[in-house]
Short mmCIF file of C-alpha atoms in Angstrom, two decimals:
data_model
loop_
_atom_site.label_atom_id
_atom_site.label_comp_id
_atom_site.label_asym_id
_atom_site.label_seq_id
_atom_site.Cartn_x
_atom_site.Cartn_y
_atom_site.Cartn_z
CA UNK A 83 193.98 120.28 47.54
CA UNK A 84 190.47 120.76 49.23
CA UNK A 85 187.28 120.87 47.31
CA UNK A 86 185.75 124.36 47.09
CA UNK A 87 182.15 124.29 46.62
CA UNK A 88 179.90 127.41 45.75
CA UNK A 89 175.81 127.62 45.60
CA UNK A 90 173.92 129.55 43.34
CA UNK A 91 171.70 132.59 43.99
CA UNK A 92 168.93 132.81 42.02
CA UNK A 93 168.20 136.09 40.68
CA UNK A 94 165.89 135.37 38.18
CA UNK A 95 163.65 134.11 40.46
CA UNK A 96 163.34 130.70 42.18
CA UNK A 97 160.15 127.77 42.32
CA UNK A 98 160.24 123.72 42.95
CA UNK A 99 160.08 123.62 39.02
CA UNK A 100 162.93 124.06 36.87
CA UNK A 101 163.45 128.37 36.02
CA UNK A 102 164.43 128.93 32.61
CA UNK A 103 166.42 132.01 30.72
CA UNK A 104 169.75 132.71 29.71
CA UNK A 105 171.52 133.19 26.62
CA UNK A 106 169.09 135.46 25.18
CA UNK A 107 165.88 133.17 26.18
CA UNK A 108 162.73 134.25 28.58
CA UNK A 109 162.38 133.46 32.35
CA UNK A 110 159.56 130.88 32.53
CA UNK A 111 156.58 131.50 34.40
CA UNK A 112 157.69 129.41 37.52
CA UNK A 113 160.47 132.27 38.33
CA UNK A 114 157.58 134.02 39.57
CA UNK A 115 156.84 131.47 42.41
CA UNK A 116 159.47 132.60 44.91
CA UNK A 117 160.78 136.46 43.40
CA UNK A 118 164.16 137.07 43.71
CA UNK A 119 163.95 139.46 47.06
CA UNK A 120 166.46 140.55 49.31
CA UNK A 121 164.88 138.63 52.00
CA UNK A 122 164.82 135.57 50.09
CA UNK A 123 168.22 135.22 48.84
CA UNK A 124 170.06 136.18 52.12
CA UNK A 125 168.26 132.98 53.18
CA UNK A 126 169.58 131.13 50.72
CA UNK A 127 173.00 133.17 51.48
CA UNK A 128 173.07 131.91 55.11
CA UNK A 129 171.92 128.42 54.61
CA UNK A 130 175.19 128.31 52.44
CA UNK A 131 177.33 129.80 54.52
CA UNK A 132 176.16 127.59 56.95
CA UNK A 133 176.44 124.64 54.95
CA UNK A 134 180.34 125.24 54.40
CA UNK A 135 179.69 126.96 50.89
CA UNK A 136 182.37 129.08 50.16
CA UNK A 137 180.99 131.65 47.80
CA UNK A 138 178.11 131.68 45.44
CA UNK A 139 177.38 132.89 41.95
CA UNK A 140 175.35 135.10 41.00
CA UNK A 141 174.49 135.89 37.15
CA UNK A 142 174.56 138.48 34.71
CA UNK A 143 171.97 139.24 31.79
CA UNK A 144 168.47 140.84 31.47
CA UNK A 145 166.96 137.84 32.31
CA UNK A 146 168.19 138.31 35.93
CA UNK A 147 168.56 141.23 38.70
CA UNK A 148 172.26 143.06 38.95
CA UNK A 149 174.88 141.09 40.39
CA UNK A 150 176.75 143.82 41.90
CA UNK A 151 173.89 145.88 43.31
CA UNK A 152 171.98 142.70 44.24
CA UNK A 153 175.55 140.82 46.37
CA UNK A 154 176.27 144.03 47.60
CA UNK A 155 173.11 144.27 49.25
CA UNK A 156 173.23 140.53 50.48
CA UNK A 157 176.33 140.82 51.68
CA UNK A 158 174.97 142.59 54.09
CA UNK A 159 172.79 139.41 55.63
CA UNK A 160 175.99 137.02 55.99
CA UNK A 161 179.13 136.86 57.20
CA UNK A 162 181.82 134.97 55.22
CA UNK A 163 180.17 133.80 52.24
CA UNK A 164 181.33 134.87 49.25
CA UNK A 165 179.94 136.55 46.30
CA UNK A 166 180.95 135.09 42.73
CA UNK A 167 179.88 138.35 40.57
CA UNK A 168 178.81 137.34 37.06
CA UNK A 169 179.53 140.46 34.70
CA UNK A 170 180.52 141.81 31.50
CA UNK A 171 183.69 143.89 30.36
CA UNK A 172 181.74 145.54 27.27
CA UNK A 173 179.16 147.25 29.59
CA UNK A 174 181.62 149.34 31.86
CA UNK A 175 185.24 150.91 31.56
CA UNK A 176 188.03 148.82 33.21
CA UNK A 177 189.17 151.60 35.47
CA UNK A 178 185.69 151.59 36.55
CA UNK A 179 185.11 148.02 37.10
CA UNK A 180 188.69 147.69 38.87
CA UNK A 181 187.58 150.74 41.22
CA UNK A 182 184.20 149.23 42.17
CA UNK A 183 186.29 145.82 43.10
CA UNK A 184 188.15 147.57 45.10
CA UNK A 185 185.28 149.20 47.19
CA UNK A 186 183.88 146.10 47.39
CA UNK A 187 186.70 144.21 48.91
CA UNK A 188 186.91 147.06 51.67
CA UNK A 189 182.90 147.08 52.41
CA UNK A 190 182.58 143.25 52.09
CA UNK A 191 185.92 142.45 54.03
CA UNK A 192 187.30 140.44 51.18
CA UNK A 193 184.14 138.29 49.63
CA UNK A 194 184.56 139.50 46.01
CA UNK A 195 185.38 137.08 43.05
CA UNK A 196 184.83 137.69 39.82
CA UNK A 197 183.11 135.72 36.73
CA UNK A 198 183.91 137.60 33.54
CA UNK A 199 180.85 136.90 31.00
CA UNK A 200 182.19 137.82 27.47
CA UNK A 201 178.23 137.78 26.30
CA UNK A 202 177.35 134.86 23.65
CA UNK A 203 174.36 136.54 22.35
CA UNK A 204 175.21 139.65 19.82
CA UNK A 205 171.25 140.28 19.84
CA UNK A 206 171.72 140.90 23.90
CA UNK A 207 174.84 142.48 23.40
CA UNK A 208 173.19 145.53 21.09
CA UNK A 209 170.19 145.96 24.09
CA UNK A 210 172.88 147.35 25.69
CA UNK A 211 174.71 149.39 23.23
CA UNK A 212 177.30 146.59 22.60
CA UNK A 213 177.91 146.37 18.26
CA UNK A 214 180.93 144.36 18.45
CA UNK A 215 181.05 140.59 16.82
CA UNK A 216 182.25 137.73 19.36
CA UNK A 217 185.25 137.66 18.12
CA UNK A 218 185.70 140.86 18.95
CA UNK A 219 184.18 140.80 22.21
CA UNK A 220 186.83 138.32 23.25
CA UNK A 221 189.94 140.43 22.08
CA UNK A 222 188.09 143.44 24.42
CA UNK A 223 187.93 141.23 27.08
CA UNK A 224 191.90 140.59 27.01
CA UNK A 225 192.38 143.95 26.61
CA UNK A 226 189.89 144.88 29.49
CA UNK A 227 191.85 141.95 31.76
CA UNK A 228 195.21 143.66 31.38
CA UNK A 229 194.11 147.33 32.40
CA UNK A 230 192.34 145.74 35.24
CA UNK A 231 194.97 143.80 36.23
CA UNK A 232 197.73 146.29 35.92
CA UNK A 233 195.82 149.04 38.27
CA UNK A 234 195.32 146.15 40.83
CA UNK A 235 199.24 145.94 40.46
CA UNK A 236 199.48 149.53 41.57
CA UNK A 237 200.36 150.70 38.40
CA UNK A 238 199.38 153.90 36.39
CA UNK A 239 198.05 152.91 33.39
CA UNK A 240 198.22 154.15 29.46
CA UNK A 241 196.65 152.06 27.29
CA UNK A 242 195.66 152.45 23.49
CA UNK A 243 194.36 148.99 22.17
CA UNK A 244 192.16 148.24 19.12
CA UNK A 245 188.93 148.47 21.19
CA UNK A 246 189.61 150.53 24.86
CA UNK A 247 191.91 153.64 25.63
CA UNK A 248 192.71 154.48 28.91
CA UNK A 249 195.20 157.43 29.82
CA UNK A 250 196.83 158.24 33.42
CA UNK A 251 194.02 155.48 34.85
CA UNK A 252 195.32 154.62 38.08
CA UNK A 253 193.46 153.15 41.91
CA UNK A 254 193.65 155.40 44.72
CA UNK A 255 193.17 152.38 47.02
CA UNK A 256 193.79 148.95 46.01
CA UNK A 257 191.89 145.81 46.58
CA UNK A 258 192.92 143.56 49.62
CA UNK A 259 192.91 140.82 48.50
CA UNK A 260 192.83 140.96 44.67
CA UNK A 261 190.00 139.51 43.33
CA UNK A 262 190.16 136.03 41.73
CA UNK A 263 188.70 135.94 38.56
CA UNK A 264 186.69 133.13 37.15
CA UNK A 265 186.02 132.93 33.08
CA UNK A 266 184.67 130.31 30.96
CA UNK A 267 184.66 129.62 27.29
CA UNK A 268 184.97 126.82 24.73
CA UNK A 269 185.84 128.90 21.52
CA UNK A 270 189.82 129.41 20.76
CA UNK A 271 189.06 132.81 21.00
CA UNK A 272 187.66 131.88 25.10
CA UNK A 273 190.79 129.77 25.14
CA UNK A 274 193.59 132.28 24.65
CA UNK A 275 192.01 134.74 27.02
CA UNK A 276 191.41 132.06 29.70
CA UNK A 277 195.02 131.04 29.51
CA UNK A 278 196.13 134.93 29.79
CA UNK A 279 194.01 136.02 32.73
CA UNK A 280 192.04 133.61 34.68
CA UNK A 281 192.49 132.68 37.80
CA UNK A 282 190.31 129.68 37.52
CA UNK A 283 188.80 128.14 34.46
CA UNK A 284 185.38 127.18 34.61
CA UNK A 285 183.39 124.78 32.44
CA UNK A 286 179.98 123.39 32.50
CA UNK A 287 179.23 119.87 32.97
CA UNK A 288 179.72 118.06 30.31
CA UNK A 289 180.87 113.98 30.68
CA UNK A 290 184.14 113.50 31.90
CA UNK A 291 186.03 112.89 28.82
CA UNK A 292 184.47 115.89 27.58
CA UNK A 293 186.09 117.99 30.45
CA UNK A 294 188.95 116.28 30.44
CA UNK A 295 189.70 117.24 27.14
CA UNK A 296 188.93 121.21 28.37
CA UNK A 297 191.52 120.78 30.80
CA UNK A 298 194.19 119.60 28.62
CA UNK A 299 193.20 122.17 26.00
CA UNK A 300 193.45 125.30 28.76
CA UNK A 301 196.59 123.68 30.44
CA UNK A 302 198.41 123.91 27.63
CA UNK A 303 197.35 127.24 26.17
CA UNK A 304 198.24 128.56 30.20
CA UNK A 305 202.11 127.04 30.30
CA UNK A 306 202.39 129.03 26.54
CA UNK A 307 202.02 132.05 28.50
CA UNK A 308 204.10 130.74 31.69
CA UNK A 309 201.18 130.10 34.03
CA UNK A 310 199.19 127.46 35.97
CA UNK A 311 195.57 128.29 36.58
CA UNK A 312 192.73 126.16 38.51
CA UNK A 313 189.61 124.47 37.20
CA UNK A 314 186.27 124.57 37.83
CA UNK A 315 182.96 123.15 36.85
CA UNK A 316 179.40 124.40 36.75
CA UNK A 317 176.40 122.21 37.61
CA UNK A 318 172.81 121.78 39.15
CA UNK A 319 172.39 118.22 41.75
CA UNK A 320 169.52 116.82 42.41
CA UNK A 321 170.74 114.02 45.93
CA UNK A 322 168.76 112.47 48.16
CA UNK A 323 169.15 109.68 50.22
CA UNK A 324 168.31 106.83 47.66
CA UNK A 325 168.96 107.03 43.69
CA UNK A 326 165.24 106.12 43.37
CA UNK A 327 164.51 109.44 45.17
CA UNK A 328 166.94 111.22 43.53
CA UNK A 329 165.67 110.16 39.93
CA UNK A 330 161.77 110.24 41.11
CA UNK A 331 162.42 114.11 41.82
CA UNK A 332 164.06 114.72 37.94
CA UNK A 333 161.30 112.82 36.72
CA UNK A 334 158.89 115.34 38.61
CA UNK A 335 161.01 118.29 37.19
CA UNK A 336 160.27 116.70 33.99
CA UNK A 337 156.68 116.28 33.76
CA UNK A 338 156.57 119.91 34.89
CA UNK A 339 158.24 121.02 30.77
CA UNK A 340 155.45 122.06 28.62
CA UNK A 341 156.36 120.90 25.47
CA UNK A 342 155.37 124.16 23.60
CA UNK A 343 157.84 126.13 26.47
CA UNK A 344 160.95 123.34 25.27
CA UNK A 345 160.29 123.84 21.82
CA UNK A 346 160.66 127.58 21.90
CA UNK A 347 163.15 127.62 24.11
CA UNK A 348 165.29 124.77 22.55
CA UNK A 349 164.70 127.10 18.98
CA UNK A 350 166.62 130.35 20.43
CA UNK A 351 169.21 128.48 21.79
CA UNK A 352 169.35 126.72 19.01
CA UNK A 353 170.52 130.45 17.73
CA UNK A 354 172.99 131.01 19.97
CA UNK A 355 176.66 132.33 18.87
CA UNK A 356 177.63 130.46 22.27
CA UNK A 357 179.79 127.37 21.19
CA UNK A 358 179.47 126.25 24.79
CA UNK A 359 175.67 126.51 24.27
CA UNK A 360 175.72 124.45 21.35
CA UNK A 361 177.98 121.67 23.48
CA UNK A 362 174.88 121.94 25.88
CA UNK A 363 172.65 121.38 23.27
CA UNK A 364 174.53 118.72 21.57
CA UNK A 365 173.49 116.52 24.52
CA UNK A 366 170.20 116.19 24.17
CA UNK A 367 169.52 117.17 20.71
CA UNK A 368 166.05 118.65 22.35
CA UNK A 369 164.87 115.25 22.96
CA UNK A 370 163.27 114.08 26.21
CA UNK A 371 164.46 110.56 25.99
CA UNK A 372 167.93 109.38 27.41
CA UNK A 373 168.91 112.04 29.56
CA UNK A 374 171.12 110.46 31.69
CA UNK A 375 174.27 111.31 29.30
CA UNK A 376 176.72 109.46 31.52
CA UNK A 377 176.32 107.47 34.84
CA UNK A 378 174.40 110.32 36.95
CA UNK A 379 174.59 113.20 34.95
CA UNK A 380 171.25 114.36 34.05
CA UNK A 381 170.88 116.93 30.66
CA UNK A 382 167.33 117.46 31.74
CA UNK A 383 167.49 121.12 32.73
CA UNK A 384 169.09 122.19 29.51
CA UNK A 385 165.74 121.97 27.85
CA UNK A 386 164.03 124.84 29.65
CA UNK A 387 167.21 126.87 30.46
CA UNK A 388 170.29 128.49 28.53
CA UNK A 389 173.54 128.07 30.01
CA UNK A 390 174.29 125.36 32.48
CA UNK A 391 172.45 122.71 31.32
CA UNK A 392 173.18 119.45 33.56
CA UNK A 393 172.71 118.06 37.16
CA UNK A 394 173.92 115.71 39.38
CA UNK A 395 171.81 112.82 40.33
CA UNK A 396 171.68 110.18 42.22
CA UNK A 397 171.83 108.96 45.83
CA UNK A 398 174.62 111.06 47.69
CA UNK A 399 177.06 108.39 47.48
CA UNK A 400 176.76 108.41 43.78
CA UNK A 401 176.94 112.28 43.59
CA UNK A 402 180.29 112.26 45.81
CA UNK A 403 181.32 109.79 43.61
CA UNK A 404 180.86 112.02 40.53
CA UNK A 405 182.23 114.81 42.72
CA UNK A 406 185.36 112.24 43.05
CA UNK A 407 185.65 111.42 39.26
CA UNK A 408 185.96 115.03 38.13
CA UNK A 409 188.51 115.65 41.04
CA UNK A 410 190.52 113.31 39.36
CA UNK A 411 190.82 114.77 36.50
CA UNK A 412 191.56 118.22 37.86
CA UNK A 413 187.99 119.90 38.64
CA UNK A 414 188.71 121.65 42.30
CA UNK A 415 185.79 123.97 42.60
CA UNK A 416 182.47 122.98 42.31
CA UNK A 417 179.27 125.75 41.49
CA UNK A 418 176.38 123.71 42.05
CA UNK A 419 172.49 124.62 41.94
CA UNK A 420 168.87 123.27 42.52
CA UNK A 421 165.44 123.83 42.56
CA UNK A 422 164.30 125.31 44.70
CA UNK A 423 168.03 126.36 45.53
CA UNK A 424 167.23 126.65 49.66
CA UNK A 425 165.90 123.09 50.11
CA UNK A 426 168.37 121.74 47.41
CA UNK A 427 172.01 123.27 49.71
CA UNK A 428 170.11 121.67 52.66
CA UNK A 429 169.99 117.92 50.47
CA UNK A 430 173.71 118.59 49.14
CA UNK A 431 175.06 120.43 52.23
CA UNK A 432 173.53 117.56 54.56
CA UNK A 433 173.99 114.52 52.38
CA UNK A 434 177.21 114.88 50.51
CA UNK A 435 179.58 117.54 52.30
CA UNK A 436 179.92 114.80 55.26
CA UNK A 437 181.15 111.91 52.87
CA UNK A 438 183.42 114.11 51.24
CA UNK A 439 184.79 115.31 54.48
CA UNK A 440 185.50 111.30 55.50
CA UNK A 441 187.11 110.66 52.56
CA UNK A 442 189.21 113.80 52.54
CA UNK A 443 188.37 115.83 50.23
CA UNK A 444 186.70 118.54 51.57
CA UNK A 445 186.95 120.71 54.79
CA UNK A 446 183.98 123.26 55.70
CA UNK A 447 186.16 126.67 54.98
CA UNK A 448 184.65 128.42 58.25
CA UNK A 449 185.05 125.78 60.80
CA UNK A 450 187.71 124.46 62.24
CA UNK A 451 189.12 120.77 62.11
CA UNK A 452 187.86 119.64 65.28
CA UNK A 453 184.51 121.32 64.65
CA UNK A 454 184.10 120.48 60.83
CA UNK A 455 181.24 118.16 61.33
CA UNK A 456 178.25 119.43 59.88
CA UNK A 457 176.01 120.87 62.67
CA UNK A 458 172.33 120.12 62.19
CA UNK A 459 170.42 122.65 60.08
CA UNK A 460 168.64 126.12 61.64
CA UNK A 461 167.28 127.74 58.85
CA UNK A 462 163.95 127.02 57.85
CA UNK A 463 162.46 126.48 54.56
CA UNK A 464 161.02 129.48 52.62
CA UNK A 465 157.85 129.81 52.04
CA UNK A 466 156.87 130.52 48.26
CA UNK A 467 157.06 134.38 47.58
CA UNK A 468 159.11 135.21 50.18
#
């Protein structure tokens, strides 16, 4: 099978340092050096698309703009690229959610996947009216999955579960083509649902053994239930054209960490319900010594920013390599990220994409074969603020 990669749009703002928030924590200062516009993050969209990215992701929280009103709008700048729409089941009703994926797929001609967010955070959770413990929030989500899935199936829909009620809910137009829904999770709790209703499992980069433990764990939880799903893995890259470049440019993200901002930071995540989070965590117990967990994974970013945590780096031999070694052990899709996320697709897009396409791995999804070369680059940097 093909590689699948997807970029990252930043909606919580975008710099050449490092932009924290997630999982309940602030967006640090340098989000404000390139704001999140319209304007800005179709040019990121393009230089994606252009790049042979098939989709990107776009996050959900109040740290960050709308995902839906924000892709919808961006849509509107690109062609093919698709939208990875980060979102949560306990802020809307399924027959809701299932009807405004079904306008999308109609508007967008197609470019809608899904990343169901459970929500780690129960503090974030009750901004928005959500009461419910995790556990709880992860027996909604099942429930929330079925009804969804069952109206996409053309079917009328009567449900009365422990947390959602639904009677005569029905589509008057289905989605073409359904959805495919991304969800992550390392509790059991994430496990069973994953296994139930994902399309693709995603997980964030932690070593290979690590992962390859995941993948074991969420094979065998899917063939209890009869299915097969796909795997996929969430990371930042930092690739240039030597590893001494490559590292020189984490090192600069580095120096940039105030120590006051990492030890606030590290302290609320440090609270987190998230038992992915605390993974995250777990790999550099806050410290900024020996960051480079494995050979060219970096935990650096984790120390300023909830969620994904670790990058890519090296020269982009080494990163295709890395690329290679998760491959192997069943990683297909790859959601990768930078700062500042335009110049950083033009250093992946540029650097790696044509060594993976030698070796057979990858194909750019909008060209064909005899045109899958990458063509040189026409969209220009950004300038900050725009």
């Amino acid at each position: 099978m093909s590689l699948t990669f997807h970029w990252f749009l930043p909606t919580n703002g975008d710099s050449r340092h490092v932009v924290g928030g997630g999982h309940g924590t602030p967006v640090t200062s340098a989000g404000g050096d390139r704001p999140p516009s319209v304007g800005y993050l179709s040019q990121i969209a393009r230089a994606a698309e252009h790049l042979g990215f098939e989709g990107a992701l776009t996050p959900t929280g109040a740290w960050c703009e709308d995902a839906w009103l924000t892709t919808a709008m961006v849509s509107q700048h690109t062609e093919r690229l698709k939208f990875l729409v980060a979102f949560r089941p306990g802020f809307l009703s399924p027959t809701f959610a299932a009807q405004m994926a079904s306008t999308y797929q109609r508007q967008t001609g197609g470019r809608l996947m899904l990343n169901v967010v459970t929500g780690g955070e129960s503090h974030e959770q009750r901004a928005y009216g959500d009461f419910l413990d995790k556990d709880a929030r992860y027996a909604r989500t099942g429930e929330f999955l079925g009804i969804v899935r069952d109206l996409w199936d053309g079917k009328t829909v009567d449900h009365v579960g422990e947390h959602l009620h639904v009677e005569g809910a029905r589509l008057a137009r289905l989605p073409d083509p359904l959805p495919q829904v991304y969800f992550g999770g390392s509790s059991p709790a994430a496990g069973q649902v994953a296994a139930r209703h994902s399309d693709v499992y995603l997980t964030w980069g932690e070593p290979p053994a690590e992962v390859a433990r995941k993948i074991a764990w969420i094979r065998s939880l899917a063939a209890e239930q009869g299915r097969t799903i796909r795997f996929g893995i969430r990371l930042h890259v930092i690739t240039r054209d030597t590893a001494g470049q490559a590292w020189a440019e984490a090192g600069r993200l580095l120096d940039g960490f105030d120590p006051e901002t990492v030890r606030s930071i590290q302290a609320g995540l440090g609270r987190s319900e998230s038992e992915g989070q605390q993974r995250m965590l777990a790999l550099h117990g806050g410290s900024l010594d020996n960051l480079e967990i494995y050979p060219n994974i970096w935990a650096g970013v984790g120390l300023v920013r909830g969620g994904a945590g670790t990058a890519l780096v090296g020269s982009h031999a080494e990163v295709a390599e890395r690329i290679a070694e998760y491959h192997r052990l069943g990683i297909d899709e790859f959601i990768l990220s930078g700062y500042p996320h335009l110049e950083e697709a033009y250093w992946f897009g540029e650097g790696v994409l044509p060594l993976l396409l030698r070796q057979g791995l990858w194909s750019h999804p909008f060209h064909s074969p005899a045109t899958a070369e990458q063509p040189t680059a026409q969209v220009p940097f950004a300038a900050a603020g725009s």
